[in-house]
CSV table of C-alpha atoms and ligand atoms in Angstrom, one decimal:
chain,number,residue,atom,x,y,z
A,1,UNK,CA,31.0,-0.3,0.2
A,2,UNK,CA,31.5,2.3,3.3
A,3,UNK,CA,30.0,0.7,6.6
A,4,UNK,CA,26.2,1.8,7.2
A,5,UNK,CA,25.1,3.8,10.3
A,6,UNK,CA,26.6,2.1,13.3
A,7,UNK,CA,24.1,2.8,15.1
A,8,UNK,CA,21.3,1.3,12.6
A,9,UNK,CA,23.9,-2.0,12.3
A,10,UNK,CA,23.3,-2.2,16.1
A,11,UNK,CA,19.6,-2.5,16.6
A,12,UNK,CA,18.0,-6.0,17.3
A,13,UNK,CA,14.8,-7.2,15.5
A,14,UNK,CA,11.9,-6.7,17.8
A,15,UNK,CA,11.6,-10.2,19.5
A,16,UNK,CA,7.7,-9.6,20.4
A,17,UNK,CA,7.2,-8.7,16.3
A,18,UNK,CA,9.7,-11.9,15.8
A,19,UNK,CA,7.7,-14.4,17.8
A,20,UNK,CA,4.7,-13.4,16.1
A,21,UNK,CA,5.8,-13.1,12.1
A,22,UNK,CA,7.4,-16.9,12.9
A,23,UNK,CA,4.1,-17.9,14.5
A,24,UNK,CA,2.1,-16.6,11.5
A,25,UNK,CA,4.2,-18.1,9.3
A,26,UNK,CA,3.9,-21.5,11.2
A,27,UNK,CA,-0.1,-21.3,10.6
A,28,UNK,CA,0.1,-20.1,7.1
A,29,UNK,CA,2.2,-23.0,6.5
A,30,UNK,CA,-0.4,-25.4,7.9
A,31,UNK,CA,0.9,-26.1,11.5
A,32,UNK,CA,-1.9,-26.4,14.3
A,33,UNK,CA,-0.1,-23.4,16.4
A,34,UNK,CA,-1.5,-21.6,18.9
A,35,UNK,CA,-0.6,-17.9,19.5
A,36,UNK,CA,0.8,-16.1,22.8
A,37,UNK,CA,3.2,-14.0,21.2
A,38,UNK,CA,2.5,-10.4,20.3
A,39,UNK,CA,0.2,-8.2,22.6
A,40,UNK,CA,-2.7,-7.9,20.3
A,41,UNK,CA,-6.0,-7.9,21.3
A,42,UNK,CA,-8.2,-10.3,19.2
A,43,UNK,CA,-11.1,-8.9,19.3
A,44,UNK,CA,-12.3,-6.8,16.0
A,45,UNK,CA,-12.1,-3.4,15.9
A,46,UNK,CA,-15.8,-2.2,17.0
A,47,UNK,CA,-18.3,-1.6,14.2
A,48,UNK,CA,-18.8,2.5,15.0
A,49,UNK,CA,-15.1,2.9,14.9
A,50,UNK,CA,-15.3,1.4,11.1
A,51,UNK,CA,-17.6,3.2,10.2
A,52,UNK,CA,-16.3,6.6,11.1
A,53,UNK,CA,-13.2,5.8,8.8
A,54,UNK,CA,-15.7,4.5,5.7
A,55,UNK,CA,-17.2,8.3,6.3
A,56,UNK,CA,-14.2,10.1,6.3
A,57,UNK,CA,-13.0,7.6,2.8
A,58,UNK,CA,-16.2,8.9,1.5
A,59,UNK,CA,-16.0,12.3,2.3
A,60,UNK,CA,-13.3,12.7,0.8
A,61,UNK,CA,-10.7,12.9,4.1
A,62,UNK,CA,-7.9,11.7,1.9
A,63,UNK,CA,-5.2,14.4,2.4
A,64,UNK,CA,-2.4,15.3,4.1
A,65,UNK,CA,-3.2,16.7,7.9
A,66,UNK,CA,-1.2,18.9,10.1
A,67,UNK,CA,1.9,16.9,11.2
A,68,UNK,CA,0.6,16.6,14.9
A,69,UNK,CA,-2.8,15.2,14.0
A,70,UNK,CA,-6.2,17.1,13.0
A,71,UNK,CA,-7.5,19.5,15.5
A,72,UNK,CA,-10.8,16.9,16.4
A,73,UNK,CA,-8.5,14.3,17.3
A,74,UNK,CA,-6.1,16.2,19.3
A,75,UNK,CA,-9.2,18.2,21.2
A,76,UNK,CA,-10.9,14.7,21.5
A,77,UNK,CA,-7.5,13.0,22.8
A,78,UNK,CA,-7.5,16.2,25.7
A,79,UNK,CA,-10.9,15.9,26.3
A,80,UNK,CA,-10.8,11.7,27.0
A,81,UNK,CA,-7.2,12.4,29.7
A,82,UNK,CA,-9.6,14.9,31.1
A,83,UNK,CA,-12.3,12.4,31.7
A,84,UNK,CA,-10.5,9.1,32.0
A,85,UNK,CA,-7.5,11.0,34.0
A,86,UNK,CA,-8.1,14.0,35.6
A,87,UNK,CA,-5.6,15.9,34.0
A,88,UNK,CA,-6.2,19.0,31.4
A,89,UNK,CA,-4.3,19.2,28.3
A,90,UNK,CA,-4.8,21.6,25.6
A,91,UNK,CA,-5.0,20.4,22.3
A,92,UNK,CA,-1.8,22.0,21.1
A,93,UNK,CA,0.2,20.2,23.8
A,94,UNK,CA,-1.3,16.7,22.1
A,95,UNK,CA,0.9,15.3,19.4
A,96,UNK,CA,-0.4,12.6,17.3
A,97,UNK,CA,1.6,9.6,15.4
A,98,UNK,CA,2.1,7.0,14.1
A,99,UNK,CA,1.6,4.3,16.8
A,100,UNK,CA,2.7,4.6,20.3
A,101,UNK,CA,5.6,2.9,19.4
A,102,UNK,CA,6.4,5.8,17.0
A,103,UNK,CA,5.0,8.4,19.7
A,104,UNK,CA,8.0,6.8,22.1
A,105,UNK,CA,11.0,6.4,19.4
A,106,UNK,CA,9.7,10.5,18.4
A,107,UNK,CA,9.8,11.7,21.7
A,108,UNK,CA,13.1,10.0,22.7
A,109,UNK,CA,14.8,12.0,20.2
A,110,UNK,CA,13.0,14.6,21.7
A,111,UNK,CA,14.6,14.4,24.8
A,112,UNK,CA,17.8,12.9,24.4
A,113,UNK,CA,21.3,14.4,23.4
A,114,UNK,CA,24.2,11.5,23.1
A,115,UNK,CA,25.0,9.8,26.3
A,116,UNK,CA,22.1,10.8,28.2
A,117,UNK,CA,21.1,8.1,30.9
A,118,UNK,CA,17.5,7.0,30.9
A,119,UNK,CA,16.3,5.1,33.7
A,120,UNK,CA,14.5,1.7,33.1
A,121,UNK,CA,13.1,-0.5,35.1
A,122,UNK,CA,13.3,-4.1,33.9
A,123,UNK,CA,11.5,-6.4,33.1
A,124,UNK,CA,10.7,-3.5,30.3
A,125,UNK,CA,8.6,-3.8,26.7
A,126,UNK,CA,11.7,-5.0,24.4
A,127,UNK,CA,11.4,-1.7,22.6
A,128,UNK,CA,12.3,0.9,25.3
A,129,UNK,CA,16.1,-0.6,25.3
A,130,UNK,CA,16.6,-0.3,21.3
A,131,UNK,CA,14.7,2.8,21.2
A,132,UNK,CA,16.8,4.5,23.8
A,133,UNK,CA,20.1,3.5,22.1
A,134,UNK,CA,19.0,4.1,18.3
A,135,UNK,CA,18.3,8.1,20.2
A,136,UNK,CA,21.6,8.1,21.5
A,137,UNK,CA,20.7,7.6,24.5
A,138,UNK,CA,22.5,4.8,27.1
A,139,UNK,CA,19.3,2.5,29.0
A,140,UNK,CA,20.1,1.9,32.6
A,141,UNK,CA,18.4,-0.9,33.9
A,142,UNK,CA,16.7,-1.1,37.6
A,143,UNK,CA,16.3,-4.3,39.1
A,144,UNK,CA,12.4,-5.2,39.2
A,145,UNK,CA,12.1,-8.7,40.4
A,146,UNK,CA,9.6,-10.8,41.1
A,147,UNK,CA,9.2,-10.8,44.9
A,148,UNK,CA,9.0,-7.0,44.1
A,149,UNK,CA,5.9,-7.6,42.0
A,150,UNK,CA,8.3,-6.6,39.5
A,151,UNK,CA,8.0,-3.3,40.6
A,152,UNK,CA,10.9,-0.6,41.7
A,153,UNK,CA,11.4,1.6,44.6
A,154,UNK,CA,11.8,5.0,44.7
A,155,UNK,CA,15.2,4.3,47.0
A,156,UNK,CA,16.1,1.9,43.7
A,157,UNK,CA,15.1,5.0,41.3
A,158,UNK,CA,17.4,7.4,43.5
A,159,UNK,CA,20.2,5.6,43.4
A,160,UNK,CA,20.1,5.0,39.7
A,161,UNK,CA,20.5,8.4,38.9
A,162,UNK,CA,23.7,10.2,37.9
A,163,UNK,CA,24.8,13.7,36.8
A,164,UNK,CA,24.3,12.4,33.5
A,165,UNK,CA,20.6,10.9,33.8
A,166,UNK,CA,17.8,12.7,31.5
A,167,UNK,CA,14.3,10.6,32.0
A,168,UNK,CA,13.0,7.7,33.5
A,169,UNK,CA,10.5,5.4,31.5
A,170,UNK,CA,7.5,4.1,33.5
A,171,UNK,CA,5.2,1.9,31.9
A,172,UNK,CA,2.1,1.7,33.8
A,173,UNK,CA,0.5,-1.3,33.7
A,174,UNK,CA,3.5,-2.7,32.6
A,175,UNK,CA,4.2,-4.8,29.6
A,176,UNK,CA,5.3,-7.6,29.7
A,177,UNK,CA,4.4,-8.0,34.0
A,178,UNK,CA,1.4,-6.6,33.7
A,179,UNK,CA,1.8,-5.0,37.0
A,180,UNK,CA,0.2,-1.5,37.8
A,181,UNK,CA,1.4,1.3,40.3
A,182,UNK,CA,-0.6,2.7,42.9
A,183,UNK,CA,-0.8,6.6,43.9
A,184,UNK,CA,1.4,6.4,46.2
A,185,UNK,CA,4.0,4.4,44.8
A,186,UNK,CA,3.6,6.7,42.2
A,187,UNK,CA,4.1,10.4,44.3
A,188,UNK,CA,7.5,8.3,45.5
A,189,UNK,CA,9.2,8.0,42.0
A,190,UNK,CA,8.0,11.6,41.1
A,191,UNK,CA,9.3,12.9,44.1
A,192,UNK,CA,12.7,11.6,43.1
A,193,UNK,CA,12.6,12.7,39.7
A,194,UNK,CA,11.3,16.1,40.8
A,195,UNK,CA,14.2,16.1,43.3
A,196,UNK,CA,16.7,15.3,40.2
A,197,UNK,CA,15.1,17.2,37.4
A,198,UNK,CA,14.2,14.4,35.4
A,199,UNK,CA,11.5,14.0,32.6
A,200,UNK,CA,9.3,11.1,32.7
A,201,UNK,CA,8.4,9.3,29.6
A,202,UNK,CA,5.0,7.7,31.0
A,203,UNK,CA,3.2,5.0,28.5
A,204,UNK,CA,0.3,4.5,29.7
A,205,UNK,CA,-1.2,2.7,26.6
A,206,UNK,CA,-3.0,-0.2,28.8
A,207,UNK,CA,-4.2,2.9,31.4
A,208,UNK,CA,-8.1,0.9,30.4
A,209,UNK,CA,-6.8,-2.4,31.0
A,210,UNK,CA,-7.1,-2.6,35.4
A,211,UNK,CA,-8.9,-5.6,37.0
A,212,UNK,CA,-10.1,-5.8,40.0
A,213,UNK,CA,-11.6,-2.7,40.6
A,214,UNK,CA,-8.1,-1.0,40.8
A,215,UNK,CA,-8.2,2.1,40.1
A,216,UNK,CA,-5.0,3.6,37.4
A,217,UNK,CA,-4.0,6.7,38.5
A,218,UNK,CA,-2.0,8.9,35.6
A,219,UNK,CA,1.6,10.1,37.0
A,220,UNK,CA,1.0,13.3,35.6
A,221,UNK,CA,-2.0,13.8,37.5
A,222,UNK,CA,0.4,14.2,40.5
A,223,UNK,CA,1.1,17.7,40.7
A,224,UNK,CA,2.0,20.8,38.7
A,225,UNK,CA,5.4,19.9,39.2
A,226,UNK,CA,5.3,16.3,37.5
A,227,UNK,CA,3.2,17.2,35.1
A,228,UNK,CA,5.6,19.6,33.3
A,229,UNK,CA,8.3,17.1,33.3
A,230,UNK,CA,5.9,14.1,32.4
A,231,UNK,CA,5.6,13.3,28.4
A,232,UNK,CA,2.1,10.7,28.4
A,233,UNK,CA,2.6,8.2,25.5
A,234,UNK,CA,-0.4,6.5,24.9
A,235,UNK,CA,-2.9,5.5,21.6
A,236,UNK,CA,-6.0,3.6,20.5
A,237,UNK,CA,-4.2,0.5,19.7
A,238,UNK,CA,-5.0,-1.9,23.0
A,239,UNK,CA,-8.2,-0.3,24.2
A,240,UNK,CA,-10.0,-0.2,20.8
A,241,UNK,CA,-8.3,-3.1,19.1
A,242,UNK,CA,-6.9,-1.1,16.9
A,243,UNK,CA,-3.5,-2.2,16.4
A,244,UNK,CA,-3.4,-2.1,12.3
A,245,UNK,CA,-5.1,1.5,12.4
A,246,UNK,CA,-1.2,3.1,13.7
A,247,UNK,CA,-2.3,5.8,15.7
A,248,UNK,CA,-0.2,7.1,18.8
A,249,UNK,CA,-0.4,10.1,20.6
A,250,UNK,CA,1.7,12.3,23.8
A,251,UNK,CA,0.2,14.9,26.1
A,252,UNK,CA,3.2,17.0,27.2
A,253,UNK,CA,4.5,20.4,27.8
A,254,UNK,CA,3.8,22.9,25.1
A,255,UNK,CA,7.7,23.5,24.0
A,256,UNK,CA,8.0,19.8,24.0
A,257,UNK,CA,4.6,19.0,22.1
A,258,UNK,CA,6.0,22.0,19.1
A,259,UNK,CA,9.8,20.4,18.9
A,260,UNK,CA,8.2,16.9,18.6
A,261,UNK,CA,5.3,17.9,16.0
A,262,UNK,CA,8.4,19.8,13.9
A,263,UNK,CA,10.7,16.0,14.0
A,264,UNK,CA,7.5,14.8,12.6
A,265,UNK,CA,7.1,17.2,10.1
A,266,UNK,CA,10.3,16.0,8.5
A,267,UNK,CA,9.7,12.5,9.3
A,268,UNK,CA,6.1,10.9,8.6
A,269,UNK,CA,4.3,14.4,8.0
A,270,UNK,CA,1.1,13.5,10.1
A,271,UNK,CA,-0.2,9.6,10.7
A,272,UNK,CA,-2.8,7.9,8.1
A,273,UNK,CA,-5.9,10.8,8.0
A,274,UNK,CA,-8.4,7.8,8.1
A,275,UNK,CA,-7.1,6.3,10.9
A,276,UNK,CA,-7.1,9.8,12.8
A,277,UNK,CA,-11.3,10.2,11.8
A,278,UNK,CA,-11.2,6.5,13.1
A,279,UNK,CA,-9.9,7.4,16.4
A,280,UNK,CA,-11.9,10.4,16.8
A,281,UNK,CA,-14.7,8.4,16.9
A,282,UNK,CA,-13.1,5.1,19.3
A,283,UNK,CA,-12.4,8.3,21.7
A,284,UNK,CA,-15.3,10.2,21.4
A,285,UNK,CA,-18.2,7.4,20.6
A,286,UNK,CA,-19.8,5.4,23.2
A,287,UNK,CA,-17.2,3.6,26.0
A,288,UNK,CA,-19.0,0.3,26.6
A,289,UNK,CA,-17.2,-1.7,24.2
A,290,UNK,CA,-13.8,-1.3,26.1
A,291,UNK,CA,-15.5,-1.8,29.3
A,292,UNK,CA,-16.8,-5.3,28.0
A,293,UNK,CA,-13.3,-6.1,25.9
A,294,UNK,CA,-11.7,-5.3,29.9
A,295,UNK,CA,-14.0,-7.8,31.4
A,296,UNK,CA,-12.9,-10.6,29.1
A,297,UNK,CA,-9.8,-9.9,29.6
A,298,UNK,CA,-10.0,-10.4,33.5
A,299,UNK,CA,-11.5,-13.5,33.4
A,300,UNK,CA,-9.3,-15.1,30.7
A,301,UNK,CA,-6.1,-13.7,33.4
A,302,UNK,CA,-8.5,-15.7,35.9
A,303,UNK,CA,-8.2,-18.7,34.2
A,304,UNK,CA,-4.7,-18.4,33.2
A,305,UNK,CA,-3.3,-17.7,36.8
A,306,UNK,CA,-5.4,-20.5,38.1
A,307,UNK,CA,-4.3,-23.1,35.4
A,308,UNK,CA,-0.1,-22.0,35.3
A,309,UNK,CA,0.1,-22.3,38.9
A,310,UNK,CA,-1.0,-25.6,38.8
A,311,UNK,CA,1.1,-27.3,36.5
A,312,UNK,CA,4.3,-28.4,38.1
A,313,UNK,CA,7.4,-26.9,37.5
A,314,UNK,CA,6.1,-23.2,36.5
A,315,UNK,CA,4.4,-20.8,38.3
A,316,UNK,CA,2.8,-16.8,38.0
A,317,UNK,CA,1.9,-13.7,39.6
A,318,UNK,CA,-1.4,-12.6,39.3
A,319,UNK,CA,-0.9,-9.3,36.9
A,320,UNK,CA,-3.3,-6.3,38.0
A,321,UNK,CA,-3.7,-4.9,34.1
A,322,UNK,CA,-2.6,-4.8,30.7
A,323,UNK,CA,-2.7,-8.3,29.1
A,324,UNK,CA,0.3,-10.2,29.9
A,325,UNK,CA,1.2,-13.2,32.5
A,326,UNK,CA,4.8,-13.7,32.8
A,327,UNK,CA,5.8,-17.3,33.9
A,328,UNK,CA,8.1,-18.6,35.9
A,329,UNK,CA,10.1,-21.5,34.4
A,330,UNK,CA,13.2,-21.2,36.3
A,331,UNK,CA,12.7,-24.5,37.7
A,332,UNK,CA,12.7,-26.2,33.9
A,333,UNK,CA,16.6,-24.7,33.6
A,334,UNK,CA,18.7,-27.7,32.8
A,335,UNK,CA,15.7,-29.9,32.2
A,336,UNK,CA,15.2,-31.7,28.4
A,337,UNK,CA,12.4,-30.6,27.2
A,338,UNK,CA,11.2,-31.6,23.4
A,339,UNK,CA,14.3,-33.2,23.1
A,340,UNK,CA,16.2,-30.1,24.0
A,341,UNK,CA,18.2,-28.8,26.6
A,342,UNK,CA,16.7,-25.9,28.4
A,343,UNK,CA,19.5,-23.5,29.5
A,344,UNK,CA,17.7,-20.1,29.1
A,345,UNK,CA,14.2,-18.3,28.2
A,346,UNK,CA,15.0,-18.3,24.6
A,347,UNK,CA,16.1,-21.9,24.6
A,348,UNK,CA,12.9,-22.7,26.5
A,349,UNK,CA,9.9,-20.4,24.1
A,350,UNK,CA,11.7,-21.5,21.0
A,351,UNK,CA,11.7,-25.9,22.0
A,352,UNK,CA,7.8,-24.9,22.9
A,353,UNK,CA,6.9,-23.7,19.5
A,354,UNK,CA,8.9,-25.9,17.8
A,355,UNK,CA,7.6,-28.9,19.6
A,356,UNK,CA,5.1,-28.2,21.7
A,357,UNK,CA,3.2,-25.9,19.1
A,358,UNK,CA,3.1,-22.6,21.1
A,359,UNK,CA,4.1,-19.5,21.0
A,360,UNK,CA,5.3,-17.4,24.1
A,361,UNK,CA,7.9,-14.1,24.2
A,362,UNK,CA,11.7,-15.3,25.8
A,363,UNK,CA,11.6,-12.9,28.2
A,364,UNK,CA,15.5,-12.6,28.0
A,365,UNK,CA,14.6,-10.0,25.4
A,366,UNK,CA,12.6,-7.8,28.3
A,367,UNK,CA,16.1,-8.1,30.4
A,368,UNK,CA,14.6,-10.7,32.8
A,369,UNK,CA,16.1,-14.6,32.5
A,370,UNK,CA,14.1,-17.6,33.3
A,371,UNK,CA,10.8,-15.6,32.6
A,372,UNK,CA,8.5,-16.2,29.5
A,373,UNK,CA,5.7,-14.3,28.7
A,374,UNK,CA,2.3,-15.2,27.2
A,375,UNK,CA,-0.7,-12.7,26.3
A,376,UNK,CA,-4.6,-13.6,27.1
A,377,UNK,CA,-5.0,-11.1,24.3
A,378,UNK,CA,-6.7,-14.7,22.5
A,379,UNK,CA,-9.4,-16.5,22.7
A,380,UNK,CA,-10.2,-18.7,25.4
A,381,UNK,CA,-10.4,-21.7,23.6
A,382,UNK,CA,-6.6,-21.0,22.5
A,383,UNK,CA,-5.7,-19.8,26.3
A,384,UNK,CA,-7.3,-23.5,27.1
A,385,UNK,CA,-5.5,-25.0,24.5
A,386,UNK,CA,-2.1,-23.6,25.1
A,387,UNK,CA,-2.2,-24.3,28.7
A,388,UNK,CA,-3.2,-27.6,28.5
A,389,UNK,CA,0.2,-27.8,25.8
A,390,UNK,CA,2.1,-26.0,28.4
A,391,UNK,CA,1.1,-29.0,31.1
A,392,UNK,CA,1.9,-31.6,28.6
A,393,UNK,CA,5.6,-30.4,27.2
A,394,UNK,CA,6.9,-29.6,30.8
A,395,UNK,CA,5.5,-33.1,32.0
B,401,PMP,N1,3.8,0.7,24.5
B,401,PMP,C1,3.6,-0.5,25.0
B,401,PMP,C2,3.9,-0.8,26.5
B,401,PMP,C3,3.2,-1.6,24.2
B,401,PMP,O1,3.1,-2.8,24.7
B,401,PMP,C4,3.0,-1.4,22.8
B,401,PMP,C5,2.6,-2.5,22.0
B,401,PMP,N2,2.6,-2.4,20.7
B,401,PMP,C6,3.2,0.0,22.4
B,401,PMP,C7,3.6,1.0,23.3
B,401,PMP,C8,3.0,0.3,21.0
B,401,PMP,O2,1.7,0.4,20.5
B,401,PMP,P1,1.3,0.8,19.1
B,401,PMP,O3,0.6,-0.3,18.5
B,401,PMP,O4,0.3,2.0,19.3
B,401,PMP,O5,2.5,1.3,18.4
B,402,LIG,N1,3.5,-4.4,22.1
B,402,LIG,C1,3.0,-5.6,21.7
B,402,LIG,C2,3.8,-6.7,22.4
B,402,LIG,O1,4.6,-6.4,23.3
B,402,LIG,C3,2.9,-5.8,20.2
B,402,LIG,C4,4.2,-6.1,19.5
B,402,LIG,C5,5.2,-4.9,19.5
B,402,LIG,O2,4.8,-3.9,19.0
B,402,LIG,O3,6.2,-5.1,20.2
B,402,LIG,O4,3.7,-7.8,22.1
């Protein structure tokens, strides 16, 4: 048989989606595991959000939709970045998918012709990396390390860029640090793309998800100038608990929004049309639910923070949003641990859910050794029970 796609033969299973199908698997087949793995929030998806998609069952919404999303969701996508971000979009320059996930992988091939550079900061979300490269496209990591608060510079983003860059990829708050940029920090990178005529790819899916009272300020809310280059990903799935509903979205430039809405015309044609009534509603309907999903959220981080830094041998940051916690297990490097040798992330996350029972992201996969990462999107009672595991295997 002639050899498939070389660039299909290339890509790498998702680890974060990896980590979690084995950890399912584990429970279904009767282990007492607890789960850190994937990003996804456990709460329900709220009751008004149901019902809006029940409606549109019964009222017969059951047909194909324009192939960027119906013209409520797209007006009540512009409408929420004009409240929640200060920035105006019309609805034709909203694109709806299939997922963020999808809205990224649709507008990198957008964006990219073969060889372009795109600049990435890591630690980075696993699927950045394999998106980039199954659009052609060649990732160049920055340096984002942890006495950094795993952020980069704008002197770091400069000196990335070549004759050959085309975006930069800013994930703010980040998975997997959970770290958030301020305004200022912000104006610095967009200066430098400005300066270098680069487009920014900026996912801002956990943009609800800031503790502390910080406030998230939107990259294209920076200027005229950023805005144009600056394709927004974001969608309902981490705010609303709606990770099982698929639906993405990007706010861009007009051209962009047209080009990306005509890939998806030959691609998915337009996302599920229940899920998009769905939305309409999460984005429309009343806000307190995500306020009081954010709260819990902060104080399981609390909690977690507290307890990782003190158990012996790891240690954490204290992430600003999103709902990750990467820890520090450089220290366990070359230690036995549940009867294995621990010579990297991977060796480490998989001897923990093998032995100890819990599941946490290798953060080798995010191009970062001797981090792993664990969620607080769980309950408490798991977040107490995996910590107190944690304190017991590294012991
Ligand atoms: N961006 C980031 C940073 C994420 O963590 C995720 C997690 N799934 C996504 C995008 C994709 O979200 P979705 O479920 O909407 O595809
Ligand atoms: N984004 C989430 C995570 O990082 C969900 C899994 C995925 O889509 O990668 O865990």
């Amino acid at each position: 048989m002639k050899e498939i796609s070389k660039v299909a033969a290339a890509v790498q299973a998702s680890t974060t989606l990896k980590v979690d199908a084995l950890f399912k698997q584990m429970k279904a087949d009767g282990k007492d595991v607890v789960g850190f793995g994937a990003g996804e929030p456990d709460f329900d998806t709220p009751d008004n959000i149901k019902e809006a998609a029940y409606k549109a069952i019964k009222d017969g919404q059951t047909k194909y939709t324009p192939s960027n999303g119906i013209p409520a969701l797209r007006q009540a996508i512009a409408d929420r970045l004009l409240a929640d971000c200060g920035i105006s979009y019309t609805a034709g320059q909203i694109v709806v998918a299939s997922g963020a996930k999808h809205s990224i992988y649709i507008a990198l091939q957008t964006l990219l012709n073969p060889g372009d550079e795109v600049l990435l900061p890591a630690p980075y979300w696993v699927t950045y990396a394999e998106a980039i490269r199954m659009c052609g496209g060649v990732p160049v990591i920055i340096d984002a390390p942890e006495t950094s608060d795993f952020k980069i510079t704008s002197k770091q983003l400069e000196a990335a860029v070549t004759a050959k860059t085309k975006l930069f990829i800013l994930n703010n708050p980040s998975n997997p640090t959970g770290m958030l940029y301020d305004a200022d920090e912000l104006r610095a990178l967009a200066a430098v793309c400005v300066a270098n005529d680069l487009y920014i790819l900026s996912d801002e899916i956990y943009y609800g998800l800031v503790y502390d009272g910080r406030k998230f300020t939107s990259v294209a809310s920076l200027g005229d100038d950023v805005k144009a280059r600056t394709i927004i990903v974001n969608g309902v799935s981490k705010s609303y608990a709606m990770t099982g509903w698929r639906i993405g979205y990007t706010a861009s430039d007009a051209k962009i929004a047209e080009v990306m809405s005509n890939y998806l015309s030959h691609s998915t044609s337009s996302p599920s049309t229940i899920s998009q009534f769905a939305a309409v509603e999460a984005l429309n309907g009343p806000q307190e639910g995500i306020l009081a999903m954010r709260d819990v959220f902060e104080q399981r981080r609390n909690y977690i923070v507290e307890r990782v830094n003190a158990i012996e041998g790891v240690s954490c940051r204290k992430p600003e949003g999103a709902f990750y916690v990467m820890i520090n297990i450089e220290k366990l490097i070359g230690k036995t641990l549940g009867g294995k040798v621990i010579n990297s992330s991977d060796d480490f996350s998989l001897a923990f859910l093998e032995s100890g029972l819990v599941a946490v992201v290798s953060c080798d996969g995010f191009g970062c050794s001797n981090f792993v990462r664990m969620t607080y999107a769980a309950s408490m009672d798991s977040i107490k029970e995996g910590l107190d595991r944690l304190e017991r295997f590294v012991k």
